[in-house]
Amino acid sequence: MYSVGIYVYHGKAYLPAQAKFESGIWTDIDPVFTASLNLDELVAAIQNVIAAGHPILPEPTREEWQRRKDPVLTATKARSWKALAKNGASYSIYQKDDEIRVDMSYTDKKGRWQNDPQKVRIFPGDAPLKEIVQVILDDIQSRPKVF
């Protein structure tokens, strides 16, 4: 099983490693891998995220969570998630059992990313990563403000 988040902002992809809190909630962590928006670089960055694994972290205290610097905002230099969503896109790849699910974002009326149920793609568990990434790149290219 693996999970990969891809944040596209100002023509570049940002892919943080991901961890899971003991409660089961996922969070982005360092390192954040970057890639140009081309097939080979994006595949390599995804492979780096997968290789980093998904450590299990203890639950942070409220104070620890408030002090935490978000690795994606730090890497992109965006001031907020809303600023990131305004000029970017979000994708996730989730592999479990015999399937790989790709979610693609849209920006809602409040300026936040939401997964677009019309764009969900399900691949067989043995689908080549290049095939999956090409679907994401095709979507990125359809968004002029992102590409």
Short mmCIF file of C-alpha atoms in Angstrom, two decimals:
data_model
loop_
_atom_site.label_atom_id
_atom_site.label_comp_id
_atom_site.label_asym_id
_atom_site.label_seq_id
_atom_site.Cartn_x
_atom_site.Cartn_y
_atom_site.Cartn_z
CA MET A 1 0.00 0.00 0.00
CA TYR A 2 1.17 3.51 -0.74
CA SER A 3 -0.19 7.04 -0.92
CA VAL A 4 1.29 9.92 -2.91
CA GLY A 5 0.12 13.53 -2.91
CA ILE A 6 1.05 15.74 -5.85
CA TYR A 7 0.63 19.50 -5.60
CA VAL A 8 1.12 21.46 -8.82
CA TYR A 9 1.91 25.15 -8.40
CA HIS A 10 3.44 27.66 -10.80
CA GLY A 11 4.39 25.01 -13.33
CA LYS A 12 6.13 22.65 -10.92
CA ALA A 13 5.10 19.52 -9.00
CA TYR A 14 5.68 19.18 -5.25
CA LEU A 15 5.45 15.70 -3.75
CA PRO A 16 5.83 15.43 0.03
CA ALA A 17 6.60 12.23 1.84
CA GLN A 18 3.57 11.14 3.84
CA ALA A 19 3.16 9.75 7.33
CA LYS A 20 0.23 8.43 9.28
CA PHE A 21 -0.63 9.40 12.83
CA GLU A 22 -1.52 6.58 15.21
CA SER A 23 -5.18 7.63 14.79
CA GLY A 24 -4.97 6.80 11.07
CA ILE A 25 -4.93 10.40 9.80
CA TRP A 26 -2.42 11.07 7.01
CA THR A 27 -0.14 14.12 6.97
CA ASP A 28 2.49 15.52 4.64
CA ILE A 29 6.05 15.49 5.97
CA ASP A 30 9.54 16.34 4.75
CA PRO A 31 11.21 15.73 2.43
CA VAL A 32 9.21 17.36 -0.34
CA PHE A 33 10.39 16.15 -3.73
CA THR A 34 10.05 18.47 -6.71
CA ALA A 35 9.69 17.71 -10.39
CA SER A 36 9.14 19.47 -13.67
CA LEU A 37 5.86 18.67 -15.33
CA ASN A 38 7.20 15.95 -17.58
CA LEU A 39 6.66 12.21 -17.48
CA ASP A 40 10.11 10.99 -16.47
CA GLU A 41 10.72 13.54 -13.70
CA LEU A 42 7.28 13.07 -12.22
CA VAL A 43 7.60 9.27 -12.25
CA ALA A 44 11.01 9.54 -10.53
CA ALA A 45 9.62 11.86 -7.85
CA ILE A 46 6.69 9.50 -7.20
CA GLN A 47 9.13 6.60 -6.87
CA ASN A 48 11.09 8.67 -4.31
CA VAL A 49 7.93 9.26 -2.25
CA ILE A 50 7.05 5.56 -2.35
CA ALA A 51 10.61 4.62 -1.35
CA ALA A 52 10.43 7.03 1.62
CA GLY A 53 7.69 4.85 3.09
CA HIS A 54 4.93 5.96 5.43
CA PRO A 55 6.15 6.20 9.01
CA ILE A 56 3.66 6.02 11.87
CA LEU A 57 3.85 9.13 14.04
CA PRO A 58 2.57 9.73 17.57
CA GLU A 59 -0.38 12.10 17.83
CA PRO A 60 0.86 15.69 18.15
CA THR A 61 -0.36 17.88 20.97
CA ARG A 62 -2.44 20.91 20.03
CA GLU A 63 0.58 23.13 20.69
CA GLU A 64 2.86 20.96 18.54
CA TRP A 65 0.35 21.03 15.69
CA GLN A 66 0.02 24.83 15.88
CA ARG A 67 3.81 25.28 15.80
CA ARG A 68 4.23 22.89 12.89
CA LYS A 69 5.37 24.40 9.61
CA ASP A 70 3.59 22.80 6.68
CA PRO A 71 6.23 21.25 4.40
CA VAL A 72 4.23 21.89 1.21
CA LEU A 73 3.66 25.57 1.97
CA THR A 74 7.33 25.91 2.88
CA ALA A 75 8.49 24.21 -0.34
CA THR A 76 6.13 26.17 -2.62
CA LYS A 77 6.59 29.44 -0.72
CA ALA A 78 2.81 29.90 -0.90
CA ARG A 79 1.34 31.97 1.92
CA SER A 80 -1.64 29.69 2.44
CA TRP A 81 -3.45 26.64 1.11
CA LYS A 82 -6.02 28.98 -0.43
CA ALA A 83 -3.26 30.76 -2.38
CA LEU A 84 -1.95 27.38 -3.47
CA ALA A 85 -5.40 26.28 -4.64
CA LYS A 86 -5.97 29.53 -6.55
CA ASN A 87 -3.10 28.87 -8.97
CA GLY A 88 -2.55 25.16 -8.63
CA ALA A 89 -4.02 21.69 -8.62
CA SER A 90 -3.92 18.71 -6.31
CA TYR A 91 -3.71 15.02 -7.19
CA SER A 92 -3.44 11.87 -5.14
CA ILE A 93 -2.45 8.35 -6.01
CA TYR A 94 -3.52 5.65 -3.58
CA GLN A 95 -2.59 2.00 -4.08
CA LYS A 96 -4.36 -0.61 -2.00
CA ASP A 97 -4.90 -4.29 -2.65
CA ASP A 98 -5.39 -4.82 -6.37
CA GLU A 99 -6.18 -1.28 -7.49
CA ILE A 100 -4.68 2.16 -7.83
CA ARG A 101 -6.97 5.16 -7.39
CA VAL A 102 -6.18 8.61 -8.76
CA ASP A 103 -8.09 11.63 -7.44
CA MET A 104 -7.93 14.99 -9.20
CA SER A 105 -8.97 18.29 -7.66
CA TYR A 106 -11.24 21.15 -8.50
CA THR A 107 -11.48 24.44 -6.63
CA ASP A 108 -14.76 24.92 -4.76
CA LYS A 109 -16.66 28.20 -4.27
CA LYS A 110 -14.65 28.91 -1.13
CA GLY A 111 -11.35 28.58 -3.00
CA ARG A 112 -10.42 25.19 -1.53
CA TRP A 113 -9.40 22.00 -3.26
CA GLN A 114 -11.92 19.19 -3.36
CA ASN A 115 -11.61 15.82 -5.06
CA ASP A 116 -13.60 15.86 -8.30
CA PRO A 117 -15.78 12.72 -8.34
CA GLN A 118 -16.13 13.06 -12.13
CA LYS A 119 -12.36 12.67 -12.59
CA VAL A 120 -11.63 9.67 -10.34
CA ARG A 121 -9.63 7.05 -12.21
CA ILE A 122 -9.20 3.46 -11.06
CA PHE A 123 -6.34 1.38 -12.47
CA PRO A 124 -5.45 -2.27 -11.92
CA GLY A 125 -2.86 -2.74 -9.18
CA ASP A 126 -0.20 -3.69 -11.72
CA ALA A 127 -0.75 -0.68 -14.00
CA PRO A 128 2.53 0.93 -15.13
CA LEU A 129 3.30 4.11 -13.21
CA LYS A 130 3.97 5.94 -16.49
CA GLU A 131 0.39 5.23 -17.62
CA ILE A 132 -0.99 6.66 -14.37
CA VAL A 133 1.24 9.73 -14.49
CA GLN A 134 0.28 10.41 -18.11
CA VAL A 135 -3.38 10.71 -17.05
CA ILE A 136 -2.34 13.28 -14.43
CA LEU A 137 -0.19 15.19 -16.92
CA ASP A 138 -3.08 15.26 -19.41
CA ASP A 139 -5.27 16.84 -16.74
CA ILE A 140 -2.58 19.35 -15.81
CA GLN A 141 -2.22 20.39 -19.45
CA SER A 142 -5.97 20.99 -19.64
CA ARG A 143 -5.64 23.67 -16.94
CA PRO A 144 -3.94 26.75 -18.41
CA LYS A 145 -3.47 28.48 -15.04
CA VAL A 146 -1.62 25.44 -13.68
CA PHE A 147 0.54 24.46 -16.63
#
